[in-house]
Short mmCIF file of C-alpha atoms in Angstrom, two decimals:
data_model
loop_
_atom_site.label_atom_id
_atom_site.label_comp_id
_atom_site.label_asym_id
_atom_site.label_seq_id
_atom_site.Cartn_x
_atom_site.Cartn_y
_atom_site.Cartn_z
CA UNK A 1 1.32 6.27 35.12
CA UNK A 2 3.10 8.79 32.46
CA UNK A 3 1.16 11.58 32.04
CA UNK A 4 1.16 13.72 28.59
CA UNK A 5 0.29 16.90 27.67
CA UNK A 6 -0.61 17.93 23.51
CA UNK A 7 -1.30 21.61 21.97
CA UNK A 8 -2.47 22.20 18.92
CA UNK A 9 -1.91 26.02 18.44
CA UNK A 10 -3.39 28.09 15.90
CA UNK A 11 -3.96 31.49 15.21
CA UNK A 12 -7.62 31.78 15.82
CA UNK A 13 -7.36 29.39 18.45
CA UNK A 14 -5.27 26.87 20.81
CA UNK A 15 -6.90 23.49 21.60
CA UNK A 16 -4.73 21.27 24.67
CA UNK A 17 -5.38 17.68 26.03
CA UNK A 18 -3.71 15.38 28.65
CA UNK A 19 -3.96 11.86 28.12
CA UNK A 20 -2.25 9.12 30.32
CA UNK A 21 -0.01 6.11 28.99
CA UNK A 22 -3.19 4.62 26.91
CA UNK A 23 -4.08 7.83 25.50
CA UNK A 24 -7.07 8.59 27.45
CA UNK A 25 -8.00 12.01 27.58
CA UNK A 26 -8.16 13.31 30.80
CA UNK A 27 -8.50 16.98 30.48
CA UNK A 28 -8.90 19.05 27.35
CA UNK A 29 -9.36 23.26 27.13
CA UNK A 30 -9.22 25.33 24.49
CA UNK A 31 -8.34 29.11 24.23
CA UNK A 32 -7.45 31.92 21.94
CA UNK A 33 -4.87 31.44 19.42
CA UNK A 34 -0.95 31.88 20.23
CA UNK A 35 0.70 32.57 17.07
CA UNK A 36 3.41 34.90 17.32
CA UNK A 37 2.65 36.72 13.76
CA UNK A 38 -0.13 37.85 15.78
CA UNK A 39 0.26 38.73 19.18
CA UNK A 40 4.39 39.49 19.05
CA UNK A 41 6.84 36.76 20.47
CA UNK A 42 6.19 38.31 24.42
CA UNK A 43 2.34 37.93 23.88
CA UNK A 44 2.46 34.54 22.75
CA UNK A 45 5.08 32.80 24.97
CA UNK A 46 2.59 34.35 27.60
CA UNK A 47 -0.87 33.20 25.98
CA UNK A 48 0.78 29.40 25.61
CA UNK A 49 1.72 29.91 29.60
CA UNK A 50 -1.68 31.12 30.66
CA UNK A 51 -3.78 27.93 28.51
CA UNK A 52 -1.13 25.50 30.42
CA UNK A 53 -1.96 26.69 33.16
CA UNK A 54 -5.73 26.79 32.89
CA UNK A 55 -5.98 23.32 31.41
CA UNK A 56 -3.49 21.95 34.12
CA UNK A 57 -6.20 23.60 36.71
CA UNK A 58 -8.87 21.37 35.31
CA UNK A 59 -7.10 18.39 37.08
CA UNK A 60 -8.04 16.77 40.51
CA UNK A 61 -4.51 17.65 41.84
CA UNK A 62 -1.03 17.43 40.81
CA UNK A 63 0.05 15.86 37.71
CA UNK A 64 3.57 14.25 36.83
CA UNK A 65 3.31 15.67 33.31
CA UNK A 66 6.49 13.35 31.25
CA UNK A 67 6.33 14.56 27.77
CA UNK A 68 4.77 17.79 26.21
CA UNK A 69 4.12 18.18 22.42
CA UNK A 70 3.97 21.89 21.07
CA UNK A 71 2.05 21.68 17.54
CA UNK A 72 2.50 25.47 16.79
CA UNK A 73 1.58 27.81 13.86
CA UNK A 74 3.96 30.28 13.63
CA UNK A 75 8.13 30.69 13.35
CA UNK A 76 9.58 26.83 14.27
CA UNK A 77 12.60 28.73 15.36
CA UNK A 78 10.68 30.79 18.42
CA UNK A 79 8.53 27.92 19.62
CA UNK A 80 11.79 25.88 19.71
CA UNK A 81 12.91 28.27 21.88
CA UNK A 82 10.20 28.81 24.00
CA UNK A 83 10.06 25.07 24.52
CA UNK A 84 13.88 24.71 25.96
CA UNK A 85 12.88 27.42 28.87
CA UNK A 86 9.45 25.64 29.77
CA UNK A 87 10.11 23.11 33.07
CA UNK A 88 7.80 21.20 34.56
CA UNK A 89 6.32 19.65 31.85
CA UNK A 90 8.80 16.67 30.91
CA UNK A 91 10.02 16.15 27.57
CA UNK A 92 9.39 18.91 25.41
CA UNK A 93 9.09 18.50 21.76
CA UNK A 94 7.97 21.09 18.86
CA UNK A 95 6.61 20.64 15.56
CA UNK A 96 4.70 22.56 12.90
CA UNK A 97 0.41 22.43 12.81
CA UNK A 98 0.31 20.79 10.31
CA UNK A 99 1.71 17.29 11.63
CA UNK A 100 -1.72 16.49 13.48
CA UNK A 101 -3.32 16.90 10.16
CA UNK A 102 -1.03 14.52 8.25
CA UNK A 103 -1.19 11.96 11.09
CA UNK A 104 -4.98 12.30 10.61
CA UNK A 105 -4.53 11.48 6.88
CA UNK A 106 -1.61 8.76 6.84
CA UNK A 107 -1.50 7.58 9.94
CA UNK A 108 2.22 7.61 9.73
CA UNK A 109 2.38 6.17 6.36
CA UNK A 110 3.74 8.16 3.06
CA UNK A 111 0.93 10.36 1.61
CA UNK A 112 -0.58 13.99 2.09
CA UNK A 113 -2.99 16.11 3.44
CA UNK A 114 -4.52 19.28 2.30
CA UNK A 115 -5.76 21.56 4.54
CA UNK A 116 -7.89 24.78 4.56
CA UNK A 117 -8.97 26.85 6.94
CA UNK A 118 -8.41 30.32 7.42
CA UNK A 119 -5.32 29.97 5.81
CA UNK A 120 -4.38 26.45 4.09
CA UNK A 121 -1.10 24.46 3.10
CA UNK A 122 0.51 20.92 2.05
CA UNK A 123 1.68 18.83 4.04
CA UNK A 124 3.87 15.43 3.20
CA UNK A 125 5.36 12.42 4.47
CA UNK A 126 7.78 11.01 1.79
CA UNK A 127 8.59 7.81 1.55
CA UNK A 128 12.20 7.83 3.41
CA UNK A 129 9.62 9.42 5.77
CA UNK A 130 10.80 12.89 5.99
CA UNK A 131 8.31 15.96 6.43
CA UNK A 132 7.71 18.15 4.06
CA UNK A 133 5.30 21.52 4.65
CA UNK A 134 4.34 23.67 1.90
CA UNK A 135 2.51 27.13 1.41
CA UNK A 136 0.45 28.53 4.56
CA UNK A 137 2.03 31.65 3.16
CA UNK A 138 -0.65 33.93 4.64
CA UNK A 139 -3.05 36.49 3.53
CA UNK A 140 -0.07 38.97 2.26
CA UNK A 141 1.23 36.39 0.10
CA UNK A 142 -1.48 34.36 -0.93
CA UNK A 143 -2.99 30.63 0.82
CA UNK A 144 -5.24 29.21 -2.46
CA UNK A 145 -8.15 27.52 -1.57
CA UNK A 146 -8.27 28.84 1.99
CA UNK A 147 -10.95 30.64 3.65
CA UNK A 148 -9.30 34.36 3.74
CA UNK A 149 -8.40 33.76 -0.17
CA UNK A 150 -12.05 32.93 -1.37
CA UNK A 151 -13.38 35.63 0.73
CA UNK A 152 -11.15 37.95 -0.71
CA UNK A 153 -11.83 36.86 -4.36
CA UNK A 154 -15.50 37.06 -3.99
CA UNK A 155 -15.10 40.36 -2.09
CA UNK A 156 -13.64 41.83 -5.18
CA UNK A 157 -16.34 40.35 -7.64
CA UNK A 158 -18.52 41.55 -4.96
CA UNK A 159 -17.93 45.14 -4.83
CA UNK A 160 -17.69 45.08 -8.79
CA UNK A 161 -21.33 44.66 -8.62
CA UNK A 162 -21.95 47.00 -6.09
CA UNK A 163 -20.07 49.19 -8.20
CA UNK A 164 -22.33 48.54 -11.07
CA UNK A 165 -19.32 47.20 -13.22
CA UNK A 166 -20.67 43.59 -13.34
CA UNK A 167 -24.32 42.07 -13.06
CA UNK A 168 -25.57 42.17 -9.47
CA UNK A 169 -26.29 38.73 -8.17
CA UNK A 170 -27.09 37.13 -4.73
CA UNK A 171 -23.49 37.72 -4.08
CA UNK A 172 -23.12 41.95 -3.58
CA UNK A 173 -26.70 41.28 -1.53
CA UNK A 174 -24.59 38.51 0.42
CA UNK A 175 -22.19 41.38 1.04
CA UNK A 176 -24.51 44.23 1.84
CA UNK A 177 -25.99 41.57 4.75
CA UNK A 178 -22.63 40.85 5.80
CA UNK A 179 -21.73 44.26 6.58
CA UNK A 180 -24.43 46.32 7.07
CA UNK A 181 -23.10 48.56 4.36
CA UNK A 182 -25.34 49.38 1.36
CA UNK A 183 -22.88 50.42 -1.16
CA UNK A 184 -20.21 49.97 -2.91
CA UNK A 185 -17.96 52.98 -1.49
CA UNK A 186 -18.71 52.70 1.93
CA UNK A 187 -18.21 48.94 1.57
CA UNK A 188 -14.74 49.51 -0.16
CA UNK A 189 -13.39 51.86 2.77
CA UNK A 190 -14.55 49.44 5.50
CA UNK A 191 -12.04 46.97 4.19
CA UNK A 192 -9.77 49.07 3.83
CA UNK A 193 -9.52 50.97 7.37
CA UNK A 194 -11.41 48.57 9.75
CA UNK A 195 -9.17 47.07 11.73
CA UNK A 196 -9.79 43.55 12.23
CA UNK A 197 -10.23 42.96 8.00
CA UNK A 198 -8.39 40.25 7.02
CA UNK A 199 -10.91 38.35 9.72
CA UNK A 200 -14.09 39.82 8.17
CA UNK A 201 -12.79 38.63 5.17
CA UNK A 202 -12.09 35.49 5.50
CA UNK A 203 -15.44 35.34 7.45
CA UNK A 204 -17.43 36.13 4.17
CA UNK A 205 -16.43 32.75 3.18
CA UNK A 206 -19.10 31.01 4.81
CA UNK A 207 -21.50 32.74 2.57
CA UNK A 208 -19.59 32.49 -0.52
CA UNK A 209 -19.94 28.74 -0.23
CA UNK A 210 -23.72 28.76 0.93
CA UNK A 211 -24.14 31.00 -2.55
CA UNK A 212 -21.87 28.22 -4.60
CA UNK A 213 -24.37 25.94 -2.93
CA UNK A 214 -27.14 26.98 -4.55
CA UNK A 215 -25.66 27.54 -8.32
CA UNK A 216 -24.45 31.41 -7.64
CA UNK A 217 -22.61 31.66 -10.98
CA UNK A 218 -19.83 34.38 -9.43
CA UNK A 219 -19.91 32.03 -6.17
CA UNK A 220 -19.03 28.89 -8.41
CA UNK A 221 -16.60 30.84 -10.65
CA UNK A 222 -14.71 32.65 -7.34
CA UNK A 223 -14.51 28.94 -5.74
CA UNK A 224 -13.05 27.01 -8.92
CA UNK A 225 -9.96 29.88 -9.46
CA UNK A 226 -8.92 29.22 -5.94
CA UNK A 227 -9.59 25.53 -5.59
CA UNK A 228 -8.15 24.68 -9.03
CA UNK A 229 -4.76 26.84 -8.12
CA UNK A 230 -4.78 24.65 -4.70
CA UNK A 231 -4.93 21.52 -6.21
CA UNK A 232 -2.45 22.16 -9.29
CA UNK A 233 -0.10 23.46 -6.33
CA UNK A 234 -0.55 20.59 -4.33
CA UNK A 235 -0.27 17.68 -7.42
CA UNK A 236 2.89 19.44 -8.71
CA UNK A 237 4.32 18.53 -5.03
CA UNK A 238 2.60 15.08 -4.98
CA UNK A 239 4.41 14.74 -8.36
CA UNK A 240 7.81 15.66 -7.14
CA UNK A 241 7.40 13.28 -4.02
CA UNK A 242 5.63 10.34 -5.18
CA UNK A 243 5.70 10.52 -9.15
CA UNK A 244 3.11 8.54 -10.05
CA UNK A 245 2.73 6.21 -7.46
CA UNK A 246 -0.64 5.92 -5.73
CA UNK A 247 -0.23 7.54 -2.39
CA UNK A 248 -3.07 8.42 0.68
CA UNK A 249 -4.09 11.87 0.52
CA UNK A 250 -6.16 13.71 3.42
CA UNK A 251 -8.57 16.15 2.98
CA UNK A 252 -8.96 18.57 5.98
CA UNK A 253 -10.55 21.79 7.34
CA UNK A 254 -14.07 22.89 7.26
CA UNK A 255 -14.16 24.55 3.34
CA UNK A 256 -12.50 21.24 1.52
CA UNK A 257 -14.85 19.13 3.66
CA UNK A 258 -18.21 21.47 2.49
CA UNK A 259 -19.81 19.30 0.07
CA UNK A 260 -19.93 21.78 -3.18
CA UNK A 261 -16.19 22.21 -2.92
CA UNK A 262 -15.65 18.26 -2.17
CA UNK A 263 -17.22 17.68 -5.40
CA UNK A 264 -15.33 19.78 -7.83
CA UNK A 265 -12.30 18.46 -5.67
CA UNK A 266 -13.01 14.83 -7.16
CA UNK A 267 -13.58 16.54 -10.83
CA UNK A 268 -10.64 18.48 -10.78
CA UNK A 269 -8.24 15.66 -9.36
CA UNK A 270 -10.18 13.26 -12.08
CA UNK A 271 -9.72 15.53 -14.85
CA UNK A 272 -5.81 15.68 -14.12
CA UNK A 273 -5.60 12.01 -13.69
CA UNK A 274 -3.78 12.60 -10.46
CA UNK A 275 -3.07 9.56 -8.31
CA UNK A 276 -4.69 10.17 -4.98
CA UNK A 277 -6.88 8.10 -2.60
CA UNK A 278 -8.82 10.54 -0.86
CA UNK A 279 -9.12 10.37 2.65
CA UNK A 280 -12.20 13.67 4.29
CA UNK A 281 -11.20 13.58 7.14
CA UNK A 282 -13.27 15.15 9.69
CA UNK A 283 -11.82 14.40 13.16
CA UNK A 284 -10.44 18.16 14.53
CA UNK A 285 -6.69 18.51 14.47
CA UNK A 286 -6.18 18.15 18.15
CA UNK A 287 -7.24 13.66 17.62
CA UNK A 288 -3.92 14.18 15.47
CA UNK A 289 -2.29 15.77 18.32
CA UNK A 290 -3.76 12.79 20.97
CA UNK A 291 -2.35 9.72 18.40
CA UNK A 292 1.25 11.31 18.02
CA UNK A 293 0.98 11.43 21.58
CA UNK A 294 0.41 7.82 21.79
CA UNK A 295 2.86 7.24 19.01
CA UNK A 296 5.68 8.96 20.84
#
């Protein structure tokens, strides 16, 4: 029986599985994220070996582990690394987070996915069948259509209303909930010092799309900017990939799959005449991780 072992790491959290040689799971556990950006190189080489470990100890003994795949946000360079100095656990092989997602949404075939979560990206399989990743830049830089970007945007429309610049809408009351904070000053400098912020802000999210939900004009208009700037981002790639040829395109995370933004998702690839079967997917990364396992 050949035993193997998948991880889909992230930076909020790490999901593993072992399957046997028909791809039955026969342990999963999930954990903290591992990403290196976050905890330092030290702290995430060590976070990785604890979850082994602990999803390893779910087992009824012993396990000839033959092949381990490392699905890792974070520098490709350091996980490489990490993987040549692991032993015991067969065959290890590396590859960026976002190849569970694309097997999700091609199955192995050319095509795309886009994904958002806390952060979002591209991913591609071309037709020579090369990989091809693109944005994830982070919050610094700028992920459209991801969870920390429309949090931020409707943060700042937000606290204009707070601030009495704007109308105030369901949207600074959103706010005021979501932090406990009454006004606009107090609100401001709680972003700015608190040290966990770029998680509180992408954590207003959720609320920005309940408020979009329900016709929030500032909700609606915040969503649109950032969607509309993922999708011309992601068709300009499509474009230089595929040209015009009809081409699978996955649509994954828990904001593209919310059913306000899936809608103006069909509009806004209709109204560019972009040529893209959708594919919502809404199996959780690590299924991708369990059928390149199988693949392998």
């Amino acid at each position: 029986m050949n035993y193997k072992l998948g991880v889909d790491g992230g930076g909020t959290k790490t999901e593993l599985i072992l399957v046997d040689s028909a791809g039955s799971i026969l342990a999963r556990h999930t954990g903290p994220g591992c990403n290196p950006s976050l905890l330092g190189p030290d702290g995430a080489r060590a976070q990785l070996m604890a979850l082994l470990g602990q999803l390893l100890a779910t087992t009824s003994g012993p396990v000839p582990v033959t092949a381990t795949h490392l699905y890792m946000a974070g520098a490709p360079a350091f996980w490489s690394e990490t993987a040549t100095a692991l032993t015991g656990f067969g065959q290890v092989t590396t590859g960026d987070d976002s190849l569970p997602v694309l097997e999700l949404a091609t199955g192995g075939a050319p095509g795309l996915t886009l994904h958002s979560g806390t952060g979002s990206f591209v991913a591609a399989r071309g037709v020579d069948d090369s990989i091809h990743y693109c944005g994830g830049l982070g919050w610094r830089f700028g992920d459209p259509g991801s969870g920390h970007e429309l949090g931020r945007r409707a943060l700042g429309r937000a606290l204009l209303e707070l601030q009495g610049s704007t109308e105030r809408t369901a949207l600074a009351e959103a706010l005021c909930a979501y932090t406990g904070i009454p006004d606009y000053a107090a609100t401001s400098r709680y972003f700015y010092t608190t040290p966990d912020a770029n998680t509180r802000v992408a954590g207003f999210a959720p609320q920005v799309l309940a408020l979009a939900k329900v016709g929030n004009a500032p909700a609606l208009a915040t969503l649109g900017e950032t969607l509309t700037e993922f999708v011309d981002f992601a068709r300009q790639i499509s474009a230089r990939l595929f040209g015009d040829r009809l081409v699978a395109c996955g649509i994954s995370g828990a904001i593209l799959n919310h059913e306000t933004v899936a809608a103006l998702l069909r509009e806004l690839i209709a109204a560019r005449a972009w040529p893209v079967k959708l594919n919502f997917i809404t199996a959780p990364p690590i299924e991708g991780v369990r059928r390149l396992l199988i693949r392998s």
